[in-house]
Coordinates of C-alpha atoms in Angstrom, one line a residue:
Chain A
M50 CA 4.2 -23.2 28.8
T51 CA 0.9 -24.1 27.1
A52 CA 1.5 -25.3 23.6
I53 CA 0.1 -23.6 20.5
E54 CA 0.6 -24.7 16.9
T55 CA 1.3 -22.1 14.2
L56 CA -0.8 -22.8 11.1
E57 CA 0.5 -19.8 9.2
E58 CA 2.1 -16.4 9.8
K59 CA 2.0 -13.7 7.0
A60 CA 3.5 -10.2 6.8
C61 CA 0.7 -7.7 6.8
F62 CA 0.9 -3.9 7.1
G63 CA 4.4 -4.1 8.6
G64 CA 3.2 -6.6 11.3
V65 CA 2.3 -10.3 11.3
N66 CA -1.1 -11.9 10.8
G67 CA -1.2 -15.5 12.0
F68 CA -3.6 -18.5 12.5
Y69 CA -3.0 -20.8 15.4
T70 CA -4.5 -23.9 17.1
H71 CA -4.3 -25.1 20.7
E72 CA -5.9 -27.7 22.9
S73 CA -8.5 -25.8 24.9
T74 CA -9.2 -26.9 28.4
A75 CA -12.4 -24.8 28.6
C76 CA -13.9 -26.2 25.4
A77 CA -12.3 -29.6 25.6
C78 CA -11.4 -29.6 21.9
T79 CA -8.8 -28.1 19.5
M80 CA -9.6 -24.4 19.0
R81 CA -8.3 -22.2 16.2
F82 CA -7.8 -18.4 16.4
A83 CA -6.1 -15.6 14.6
V84 CA -3.8 -12.9 15.9
F85 CA -2.6 -9.7 14.2
Q86 CA 0.6 -8.4 15.8
P87 CA 1.2 -4.8 14.8
P88 CA 4.7 -3.5 14.0
Q89 CA 5.0 -2.0 17.4
A90 CA 4.9 -5.5 18.9
Q91 CA 8.4 -6.1 17.5
V92 CA 9.9 -3.7 19.9
G93 CA 7.6 -3.7 22.9
R94 CA 4.4 -4.9 24.6
V95 CA 1.1 -3.7 23.2
P96 CA -2.6 -3.6 24.2
V97 CA -5.0 -6.1 22.7
V98 CA -8.4 -5.7 21.2
Y99 CA -10.5 -9.0 21.2
W100 CA -13.0 -9.4 18.4
L101 CA -16.0 -11.7 18.7
S102 CA -17.6 -12.8 15.4
G103 CA -21.2 -13.5 14.6
L104 CA -23.3 -16.6 13.8
T105 CA -21.7 -19.0 11.2
C106 CA -18.3 -17.3 11.4
T107 CA -14.9 -18.7 12.2
A108 CA -11.6 -17.0 13.0
D109 CA -11.4 -16.1 9.3
N110 CA -14.2 -13.7 8.5
F111 CA -13.1 -10.6 10.4
T112 CA -9.4 -11.4 9.8
T113 CA -9.7 -11.5 6.0
K114 CA -12.6 -9.1 5.3
A115 CA -12.7 -6.2 7.8
G116 CA -9.5 -4.4 6.8
A117 CA -8.8 -3.9 10.6
Q118 CA -5.0 -4.7 10.4
R119 CA -4.3 -1.4 8.6
V120 CA -5.7 0.6 11.5
A121 CA -4.4 -1.7 14.2
A122 CA -0.9 -1.3 12.7
E123 CA -1.2 2.5 12.8
L124 CA -2.5 2.5 16.4
G125 CA -0.2 -0.2 17.8
L126 CA -3.0 -2.6 18.7
M127 CA -2.9 -6.4 18.7
L128 CA -6.0 -8.0 17.4
V129 CA -7.2 -11.4 18.6
M130 CA -9.9 -13.2 16.7
P131 CA -11.3 -16.5 18.2
D132 CA -13.7 -18.9 16.7
T133 CA -17.4 -18.7 17.5
S134 CA -17.8 -22.2 19.1
P135 CA -16.1 -25.4 20.0
R136 CA -15.3 -27.5 16.9
G137 CA -14.6 -31.1 16.0
D138 CA -16.3 -34.5 15.5
D139 CA -16.8 -34.9 19.3
V140 CA -18.7 -31.6 19.6
P141 CA -22.5 -32.0 19.4
D142 CA -24.4 -30.0 16.8
E143 CA -27.8 -29.4 15.4
D144 CA -29.2 -28.5 12.0
G145 CA -29.6 -24.8 11.5
Y146 CA -27.0 -22.0 11.5
D147 CA -28.1 -20.4 14.7
F148 CA -27.4 -23.0 17.3
G149 CA -24.5 -25.4 18.0
K150 CA -21.3 -25.2 16.0
G151 CA -20.7 -21.6 14.8
A152 CA -23.2 -20.4 17.4
G153 CA -21.6 -20.5 20.8
F154 CA -23.2 -17.3 22.1
Y155 CA -20.2 -16.6 24.3
L156 CA -21.7 -18.3 27.3
D157 CA -20.9 -21.4 29.5
A158 CA -23.6 -24.0 28.8
T159 CA -25.0 -25.8 31.7
E160 CA -27.3 -28.2 29.9
A161 CA -26.3 -31.6 28.4
P162 CA -25.1 -32.4 25.9
W163 CA -23.8 -28.8 25.3
S164 CA -22.1 -28.3 28.7
T165 CA -19.1 -30.5 27.9
H166 CA -17.7 -28.2 25.1
F167 CA -19.7 -25.0 24.8
K168 CA -17.8 -22.9 27.3
M169 CA -17.1 -19.9 25.1
R170 CA -17.4 -17.4 28.0
S171 CA -14.7 -19.1 30.0
Y172 CA -12.7 -19.5 26.8
V173 CA -12.9 -15.8 25.8
T174 CA -12.6 -14.3 29.3
E175 CA -10.0 -16.6 30.9
E176 CA -8.3 -19.2 28.8
L177 CA -7.6 -17.3 25.7
P178 CA -6.3 -14.1 27.3
A179 CA -3.9 -16.2 29.4
L180 CA -2.8 -18.0 26.3
I181 CA -2.3 -14.9 24.3
D182 CA -0.4 -13.2 27.1
E183 CA 1.9 -16.2 27.4
H184 CA 2.7 -16.4 23.7
F185 CA 2.5 -12.8 22.4
P186 CA 4.0 -9.5 23.5
T187 CA 1.0 -8.0 25.2
K188 CA 0.7 -5.5 28.0
G189 CA -1.6 -8.1 29.8
A190 CA -4.5 -7.6 32.2
G191 CA -5.9 -4.1 32.3
H192 CA -4.9 -3.5 28.6
R193 CA -7.6 -5.4 26.8
S194 CA -10.7 -4.2 25.0
L195 CA -13.6 -6.1 23.4
F196 CA -15.8 -5.7 20.4
G197 CA -17.9 -7.9 18.1
H198 CA -20.6 -8.3 15.5
S199 CA -24.2 -9.5 15.9
M200 CA -23.9 -12.6 18.2
G201 CA -20.4 -11.4 18.8
G202 CA -21.8 -7.9 19.7
H203 CA -24.0 -9.7 22.2
G204 CA -20.9 -11.4 23.6
A205 CA -18.9 -8.1 23.8
L206 CA -21.7 -6.4 25.7
V207 CA -22.6 -9.2 28.0
L208 CA -19.0 -10.1 28.9
G209 CA -18.0 -6.5 29.1
L210 CA -20.9 -5.4 31.4
S211 CA -20.5 -8.5 33.6
E212 CA -16.9 -7.8 34.2
P213 CA -16.1 -4.2 33.4
D214 CA -12.8 -4.4 35.2
K215 CA -11.5 -6.9 32.7
W216 CA -12.2 -4.8 29.5
R217 CA -11.0 -1.3 29.2
S218 CA -13.6 -0.4 26.5
L219 CA -16.5 -2.0 24.6
S220 CA -18.0 -1.6 21.2
A221 CA -20.3 -3.5 18.8
F222 CA -21.6 -3.7 15.3
S223 CA -25.3 -4.7 14.9
P224 CA -25.3 -6.5 18.3
V225 CA -28.0 -8.8 19.5
V226 CA -28.8 -6.6 22.6
A227 CA -31.8 -8.4 24.0
P228 CA -31.6 -12.2 23.4
T229 CA -34.4 -13.0 25.8
Q230 CA -36.8 -10.9 23.6
V231 CA -35.7 -12.2 20.1
P232 CA -35.9 -15.5 18.2
W233 CA -32.1 -16.2 18.1
G234 CA -31.8 -15.9 21.8
Q235 CA -35.1 -17.5 22.7
K236 CA -33.9 -20.6 20.8
A237 CA -30.3 -20.7 22.1
L238 CA -30.5 -19.6 25.8
P239 CA -32.9 -22.3 27.1
K240 CA -31.0 -25.0 25.2
Y241 CA -27.6 -23.9 26.6
L242 CA -28.7 -22.7 30.0
G243 CA -32.0 -24.4 30.9
D244 CA -35.2 -22.6 32.0
D245 CA -34.0 -20.3 34.9
P246 CA -35.0 -16.8 34.0
A247 CA -32.1 -15.4 36.0
A248 CA -29.6 -17.3 33.9
H249 CA -31.2 -15.9 30.8
A250 CA -31.2 -12.3 32.2
A251 CA -27.5 -12.7 33.1
H252 CA -26.8 -13.2 29.4
D253 CA -29.0 -10.4 28.1
A254 CA -27.2 -7.0 27.7
T255 CA -30.5 -5.1 28.1
E256 CA -31.2 -6.8 31.4
L257 CA -27.6 -6.7 32.6
V258 CA -27.1 -2.9 32.0
K259 CA -29.8 -2.2 34.6
K260 CA -27.4 -3.7 37.2
H261 CA -23.9 -3.4 35.8
Q262 CA -22.6 -0.5 33.9
H263 CA -19.2 0.1 32.2
P264 CA -17.4 3.3 33.1
E265 CA -16.5 4.1 29.5
P266 CA -19.0 5.0 26.8
I267 CA -20.1 2.0 24.7
L268 CA -20.0 2.6 20.9
I269 CA -22.5 0.8 18.8
D270 CA -22.9 1.0 15.0
Q271 CA -26.1 -0.3 13.5
G272 CA -27.1 -0.3 9.8
L273 CA -30.7 0.8 9.0
A274 CA -30.8 -1.5 5.9
D275 CA -29.9 -4.5 8.1
G276 CA -32.4 -7.3 7.4
F277 CA -32.1 -8.6 11.0
L278 CA -32.8 -5.2 12.6
E279 CA -36.4 -5.4 13.4
E280 CA -36.7 -9.1 14.4
Q281 CA -33.4 -9.9 16.0
L282 CA -31.4 -6.8 16.9
K283 CA -33.8 -4.1 18.3
P284 CA -31.0 -1.7 19.5
E285 CA -33.7 0.7 20.9
L286 CA -34.3 -1.8 23.7
F287 CA -30.7 -1.5 24.9
E288 CA -30.6 2.3 24.2
A289 CA -33.6 2.8 26.6
A290 CA -32.2 0.5 29.3
A291 CA -28.8 2.2 29.1
K292 CA -30.3 5.7 29.3
E293 CA -32.4 4.6 32.3
A294 CA -29.3 3.1 34.0
G295 CA -27.0 5.9 33.2
Q296 CA -24.7 3.8 31.0
P297 CA -23.0 6.2 28.5
L298 CA -23.8 4.9 25.0
E299 CA -23.1 6.2 21.5
L300 CA -25.6 4.4 19.2
R301 CA -25.0 5.4 15.6
L302 CA -27.7 4.4 13.1
R303 CA -26.2 4.2 9.6
E304 CA -28.6 4.7 6.7
G305 CA -28.3 2.3 3.8
Y306 CA -25.9 -0.2 5.6
D307 CA -26.7 -3.8 6.1
H308 CA -25.4 -6.7 8.3
S309 CA -22.4 -7.5 6.1
Y310 CA -18.7 -7.1 6.3
Y311 CA -18.9 -4.1 3.9
F312 CA -20.6 -2.4 6.8
I313 CA -18.0 -3.5 9.3
A314 CA -15.1 -2.6 7.1
T315 CA -16.6 0.9 6.6
F316 CA -16.6 1.7 10.3
V317 CA -14.0 -0.5 11.9
E318 CA -11.5 2.4 12.0
D319 CA -13.8 4.4 14.2
H320 CA -14.1 1.4 16.6
L321 CA -10.4 0.8 16.8
R322 CA -9.8 4.5 17.5
H323 CA -12.5 4.3 20.2
H324 CA -10.6 1.5 21.9
A325 CA -7.1 2.9 21.3
A326 CA -8.1 6.2 23.1
R327 CA -9.0 4.1 26.2
L328 CA -6.1 1.7 26.0
G329 CA -3.7 4.6 26.0
Chain B
M19 CA -29.3 -1.7 -23.9
T20 CA -27.4 -4.8 -22.9
A21 CA -29.0 -6.5 -19.9
I22 CA -27.2 -7.0 -16.6
E23 CA -28.7 -8.7 -13.6
T24 CA -28.0 -7.3 -10.1
L25 CA -27.2 -10.1 -7.6
E26 CA -26.6 -7.7 -4.7
E27 CA -25.7 -4.1 -4.0
K28 CA -24.4 -3.1 -0.5
A29 CA -23.5 0.2 1.0
C30 CA -19.7 0.4 1.5
F31 CA -17.6 3.5 2.5
G32 CA -20.3 5.8 1.4
G33 CA -20.5 4.1 -2.1
V34 CA -22.0 0.9 -3.4
N35 CA -20.4 -2.5 -3.8
G36 CA -22.3 -4.8 -6.2
F37 CA -22.2 -8.1 -7.9
Y38 CA -23.7 -8.6 -11.3
T39 CA -24.1 -11.1 -14.1
H40 CA -24.7 -10.8 -17.8
E41 CA -24.7 -12.9 -20.9
S42 CA -21.2 -12.5 -22.4
T43 CA -20.9 -12.5 -26.2
A44 CA -17.1 -12.9 -26.1
C45 CA -17.1 -15.8 -23.7
A46 CA -20.4 -17.3 -24.8
C47 CA -21.6 -17.8 -21.2
T48 CA -23.0 -16.0 -18.2
M49 CA -20.3 -13.9 -16.6
R50 CA -20.2 -12.5 -13.1
F51 CA -18.4 -9.4 -12.0
A52 CA -18.2 -6.9 -9.1
V53 CA -18.2 -3.1 -9.2
F54 CA -17.5 -0.6 -6.5
Q55 CA -19.1 2.8 -7.2
P56 CA -17.4 5.5 -5.0
P57 CA -19.6 8.2 -3.4
Q58 CA -18.5 10.6 -6.1
A59 CA -20.4 8.5 -8.7
Q60 CA -23.6 9.6 -7.1
V61 CA -23.1 13.1 -8.4
G62 CA -20.9 12.7 -11.6
R63 CA -18.9 10.5 -13.9
V64 CA -15.7 8.9 -12.5
P65 CA -12.7 7.1 -13.9
V66 CA -12.4 3.3 -13.6
V67 CA -9.7 1.0 -12.4
Y68 CA -10.0 -2.6 -13.6
W69 CA -8.6 -5.3 -11.5
L70 CA -7.5 -8.7 -12.9
S71 CA -7.3 -11.6 -10.3
G72 CA -5.0 -14.5 -10.2
L73 CA -5.3 -18.3 -10.7
T74 CA -8.3 -19.9 -8.9
C75 CA -9.9 -16.5 -8.1
T76 CA -13.4 -15.3 -8.9
A77 CA -14.9 -11.8 -8.8
D78 CA -15.0 -12.2 -5.0
N79 CA -11.4 -12.4 -3.8
F80 CA -10.2 -8.8 -4.4
T81 CA -13.6 -7.4 -3.7
T82 CA -13.8 -8.9 -0.2
K83 CA -10.2 -9.1 0.9
A84 CA -8.1 -6.2 -0.5
G85 CA -9.7 -3.3 1.4
A86 CA -9.6 -1.3 -1.8
Q87 CA -13.0 0.3 -1.5
R88 CA -11.8 2.6 1.3
V89 CA -9.1 4.1 -0.9
A90 CA -11.3 4.2 -4.0
A91 CA -14.0 6.0 -2.1
E92 CA -11.4 8.7 -1.0
L93 CA -10.0 9.0 -4.5
G94 CA -13.2 8.9 -6.5
L95 CA -12.3 5.8 -8.4
M96 CA -14.7 3.1 -9.6
L97 CA -13.4 -0.4 -9.3
V98 CA -14.4 -3.2 -11.7
M99 CA -13.5 -6.8 -10.8
P100 CA -14.2 -9.5 -13.4
D101 CA -14.0 -13.3 -13.0
T102 CA -10.8 -15.0 -14.2
S103 CA -12.4 -17.3 -16.9
P104 CA -15.6 -18.3 -18.5
R105 CA -17.9 -20.4 -16.3
G106 CA -20.7 -22.9 -16.5
D107 CA -21.4 -26.5 -17.4
D108 CA -20.8 -25.9 -21.1
V109 CA -17.3 -24.5 -20.6
P110 CA -14.5 -27.1 -20.9
D111 CA -12.2 -27.6 -18.0
E112 CA -9.2 -29.8 -16.9
D113 CA -8.0 -31.1 -13.6
G114 CA -5.5 -28.8 -11.9
Y115 CA -5.9 -25.2 -10.7
D116 CA -3.6 -23.6 -13.3
F117 CA -5.5 -24.3 -16.6
G118 CA -9.2 -24.0 -17.7
K119 CA -11.8 -22.6 -15.4
G120 CA -10.3 -20.0 -13.0
A121 CA -7.2 -19.8 -15.3
G122 CA -8.2 -17.8 -18.4
F123 CA -4.8 -16.0 -18.6
Y124 CA -6.6 -13.0 -20.2
L125 CA -6.0 -14.2 -23.8
D126 CA -8.3 -15.2 -26.7
A127 CA -7.8 -18.9 -27.2
T128 CA -7.4 -20.1 -30.7
E129 CA -7.3 -23.9 -30.0
A130 CA -10.2 -26.2 -29.7
P131 CA -12.0 -26.9 -27.4
W132 CA -10.9 -23.7 -25.5
S133 CA -11.5 -21.2 -28.3
T134 CA -15.3 -21.3 -28.0
H135 CA -15.4 -19.7 -24.5
F136 CA -11.9 -18.6 -23.4
K137 CA -11.9 -15.1 -24.8
M138 CA -10.9 -13.2 -21.7
R139 CA -8.8 -10.7 -23.6
S140 CA -11.8 -9.6 -25.7
Y141 CA -13.9 -9.7 -22.7
V142 CA -11.7 -7.5 -20.5
T143 CA -10.6 -5.0 -23.2
E144 CA -13.8 -4.7 -25.2
E145 CA -17.0 -6.2 -24.0
L146 CA -16.7 -5.5 -20.3
P147 CA -15.7 -1.8 -20.6
A148 CA -18.5 -1.2 -23.0
L149 CA -21.0 -2.8 -20.6
I150 CA -19.7 -0.9 -17.6
D151 CA -19.8 2.4 -19.5
E152 CA -23.4 1.6 -20.5
H153 CA -24.6 0.8 -17.0
F154 CA -22.5 2.8 -14.6
P155 CA -21.6 6.6 -14.4
T156 CA -18.0 6.3 -15.9
K157 CA -16.0 8.9 -17.7
G158 CA -15.5 6.3 -20.5
A159 CA -12.7 5.7 -22.9
G160 CA -9.4 7.4 -21.9
H161 CA -10.2 7.2 -18.2
R162 CA -9.4 3.6 -17.5
S163 CA -6.5 2.0 -15.7
L164 CA -5.6 -1.6 -15.2
F165 CA -3.9 -3.7 -12.5
G166 CA -3.9 -7.2 -11.2
H167 CA -2.2 -10.0 -9.3
S168 CA -0.1 -13.0 -10.4
M169 CA -1.9 -14.3 -13.5
G170 CA -3.9 -11.1 -13.4
G171 CA -0.6 -9.1 -13.2
H172 CA 0.4 -10.9 -16.4
G173 CA -3.0 -9.8 -17.8
A174 CA -2.5 -6.2 -16.8
L175 CA 1.0 -6.0 -18.3
V176 CA 0.2 -7.8 -21.5
L177 CA -3.1 -6.0 -22.2
G178 CA -1.6 -2.7 -21.2
L179 CA 1.6 -2.9 -23.2
S180 CA -0.3 -4.2 -26.2
E181 CA -2.8 -1.3 -26.3
P182 CA -1.3 1.5 -24.2
D183 CA -3.8 4.0 -25.6
K184 CA -6.6 2.0 -23.9
W185 CA -5.2 2.2 -20.4
R186 CA -4.0 5.3 -18.7
S187 CA -1.8 3.5 -16.2
L188 CA -0.7 0.0 -15.3
S189 CA 0.4 -1.8 -12.1
A190 CA 0.7 -5.3 -10.8
F191 CA 1.3 -7.3 -7.6
S192 CA 3.5 -10.4 -8.0
P193 CA 2.9 -10.7 -11.8
V194 CA 3.7 -13.6 -14.1
V195 CA 6.1 -11.4 -16.3
A196 CA 7.5 -14.1 -18.5
P197 CA 5.0 -16.9 -19.1
T198 CA 7.1 -18.4 -22.0
Q199 CA 9.9 -19.1 -19.5
V200 CA 7.9 -20.5 -16.5
P201 CA 5.8 -23.6 -15.9
W202 CA 2.4 -21.9 -15.6
G203 CA 2.8 -20.2 -19.0
Q204 CA 4.5 -23.1 -20.6
K205 CA 1.5 -25.2 -19.8
A206 CA -1.2 -22.7 -20.6
L207 CA 0.0 -20.9 -23.7
P208 CA 0.4 -23.9 -26.1
K209 CA -3.0 -25.3 -25.0
Y210 CA -4.8 -22.1 -25.5
L211 CA -2.8 -20.7 -28.5
G212 CA -1.1 -23.6 -30.3
D213 CA 2.5 -23.8 -31.1
D214 CA 3.3 -20.6 -32.9
P215 CA 6.1 -18.9 -31.0
A216 CA 5.0 -15.4 -32.2
A217 CA 1.6 -16.0 -30.5
H218 CA 3.3 -16.9 -27.3
A219 CA 5.6 -13.9 -27.4
A220 CA 2.6 -11.6 -28.0
H221 CA 1.3 -12.8 -24.6
D222 CA 4.6 -12.5 -22.6
A223 CA 5.2 -9.1 -21.0
T224 CA 9.0 -9.5 -21.1
E225 CA 8.9 -10.1 -24.9
L226 CA 6.2 -7.5 -25.5
V227 CA 8.0 -4.6 -23.7
K228 CA 10.8 -4.9 -26.2
K229 CA 8.4 -3.7 -28.9
H230 CA 5.6 -1.9 -27.1
Q231 CA 6.1 0.5 -24.2
H232 CA 3.6 2.3 -22.0
P233 CA 4.2 6.1 -21.6
E234 CA 3.6 6.0 -17.9
P235 CA 5.8 4.3 -15.3
I236 CA 4.6 0.8 -14.4
L237 CA 4.4 0.0 -10.7
I238 CA 5.1 -3.5 -9.6
D239 CA 5.1 -4.8 -6.0
Q240 CA 6.7 -8.2 -5.3
G241 CA 7.0 -10.0 -2.0
L242 CA 10.4 -11.6 -1.3
A243 CA 8.8 -14.4 0.8
D244 CA 6.5 -15.3 -2.1
G245 CA 6.7 -19.1 -2.7
F246 CA 6.2 -18.6 -6.4
L247 CA 8.9 -16.0 -6.9
E248 CA 11.8 -18.1 -8.1
E249 CA 9.9 -20.7 -10.3
Q250 CA 6.9 -18.8 -11.7
L251 CA 7.4 -15.0 -11.3
K252 CA 11.0 -13.9 -12.0
P253 CA 10.5 -10.2 -12.0
E254 CA 14.1 -9.6 -12.8
L255 CA 13.4 -10.8 -16.4
F256 CA 10.9 -8.0 -16.9
E257 CA 13.0 -5.5 -15.1
A258 CA 16.0 -6.2 -17.5
A259 CA 13.8 -6.1 -20.6
A260 CA 12.1 -2.9 -19.5
K261 CA 15.4 -1.2 -18.8
E262 CA 16.7 -2.2 -22.2
A263 CA 13.6 -1.0 -23.9
G264 CA 13.3 2.3 -22.0
Q265 CA 10.1 1.4 -20.3
P266 CA 9.8 3.3 -17.0
L267 CA 9.3 0.8 -14.2
E268 CA 9.1 1.0 -10.4
L269 CA 9.7 -2.5 -9.1
R270 CA 9.5 -2.7 -5.4
L271 CA 10.8 -5.8 -3.6
R272 CA 9.0 -6.3 -0.3
E273 CA 10.9 -8.2 2.4
G274 CA 8.8 -10.7 4.3
Y275 CA 5.7 -10.5 2.1
D276 CA 4.2 -13.5 0.4
H277 CA 1.7 -14.1 -2.5
S278 CA -1.4 -13.6 -0.4
Y279 CA -4.1 -11.0 0.0
Y280 CA -2.4 -9.8 3.2
F281 CA 0.3 -8.5 0.9
I282 CA -2.1 -7.0 -1.6
A283 CA -4.1 -5.3 1.2
T284 CA -0.9 -3.8 2.6
F285 CA 0.0 -2.0 -0.7
V286 CA -3.2 -1.5 -2.6
E287 CA -3.4 2.1 -1.4
D288 CA -0.2 2.9 -3.2
H289 CA -1.4 1.3 -6.4
L290 CA -4.7 3.2 -6.4
R291 CA -2.9 6.5 -5.7
H292 CA -0.6 5.6 -8.7
H293 CA -3.6 5.2 -10.9
A294 CA -5.5 8.2 -9.5
A295 CA -2.6 10.5 -10.2
R296 CA -2.7 9.5 -13.9
L297 CA -6.5 9.4 -14.2
G298 CA -6.7 13.0 -13.0

C-alpha cells in the first residue's frame, strides 16, 4: 500500500476534512492534498469530485474558502483538492506568480529543467486517483468528476476533453480557455512544452474541443467584473469553438462578480449539483 | 460624516462583501473591519449581526472561512466583522499570541501602556455601531445581535450580559466563559485591568450572569474534541451559573468537533437563524 501521512483531520458538516502528504512518483517530490469525506463515506463508497485550483493556490484555498463541504455533505460527494504544482527545495522555480511553483498548468512538462518534477497531468489523472481510491472509500473509476478555477479551470477542461471516459462531468469557474492566445499560456506553454504547436494545441481547450468532445454539458461560470476577463480568459473563444463542434456548454456570465473566492463560494453549490446529477 | 476608506468591495451571494478602514477615536489608531451587505440592503434597511473573532484573528478569518454570507443573504442580515485589537506601530505589544495585538479581549484597558489603545469594548459597543449605522443601510439601535468565537465568544457574552438592551440576541462558539479561572484570562485581565477583583468579575461571563441576565436564550456550541476545552473554556462553569441565575441557555456539545473554522462553518447557519428569529 502506498503510504500517506495525515497532517490533520477535522470534523466538518458531519464528515471529515483532512490534509495529507505523500511521496509522489509523478512529481518526484512530497505532495500535499486535502480530502473532504462526506458523512455518507462512513457507511459506503462515494463518488469523488476533483478540484483544480488556480495560479498561486495550494490545497488550502478552495478547502477553506469555498464552503463546498456543506453541499458535498448533503450530496454525498467526496472532494479531493490537490496542490497546483510540485513543491520543495529541489523543484526549480522562477520569479513571478504565473510560472513554476504554484503554476503547474496541469500538464506534463517535456523541457528541462521543468520536466523532472512538473508532471501535474499524470499526477491528477493517474497517480492521485489511484492513491485516493486506495486510502479512501470511493466508488473508483467511472465515478469521478472534475472542476476548477482559472488555471484550474483550464486543467479541468483540457484533462476532461482529452479523456472524457475518465471524468463523468466537467465544470469550471473563470477558466483559462485558450492558453495559446493569452499571456499566461503564451508564457507557460513554450517553457514547459517547447515550441511544437501541436503540443500547445493539445493543452488548449478551445483547440481540443474541435477534436474531442465530452458527452455531458460543460458548466462554466464567469464573472463580468473579473479583472482577467478580457486579457486572459476570453470565454467567448471556447463558446464559439464548442458551438461549432457540437459540445454542449452552459456558459453563465455573472454580472458584478470578480475572480475571487467570494464568486466561487456563491456558485459552488450549482457546480456540485451539476456533478452529483451525473455521478448518480 | 466620519470618514471610512473602502479597501475592496466584492459581489458575494447577491450582496456585497467589503473591507474598510477608519481612524478610530476609541482605539487611537487605524482600524480595519469587514461588512457583508445582503441583497436586501439594496432596497431597504436591515438588522446587523456583529461577529467577534478569537485570539490571533483579524477581520479576515470569519469573513473568508465561515461561509456565513450565504445564510445572511438568505435571512437579510448584515454582518459586521471587526479586528480583535488595535493595530499599528504605535500600539504596544508583547511576545505570545494571547496578549496584546490580536488579543484585545473586548475590554477597555485601564493600565499603562495598554490603556491608550486597547479600548475594544468602547470600540465594539459604541464607536463601530455608530460608524456602521452612518455608512450602511442598517435598522440601527435595537436591531443588533452579537456573536463570536473563543475570546470573541467571551466578548459576546460579557458585552451582551452587561448591556442586554443593546443586543437583541447573543450566541457563541467555544467561548472563554470564565476568564478569571483559566490561563488566558488570568494572564490578560490583570495586565489590562490591574488587580481589582471587581474589575475582573465585570469581564467574566460566569460572574456577570449571576447579576445580569439577557432576556433571550443564549446559544452556545462547543466541540468536544476542542483542544482548549478542559484548560481554557470550561463551559460547565457558565452552564451552572446560568442555571442558578435563571438565564436561559442552550449549550450544545458537539462530539468530534474541534476549535477550528470547520466547526464554525458547520454550525454558523444555526446561529444566524437564532439571531434572525429575534431580529424579526
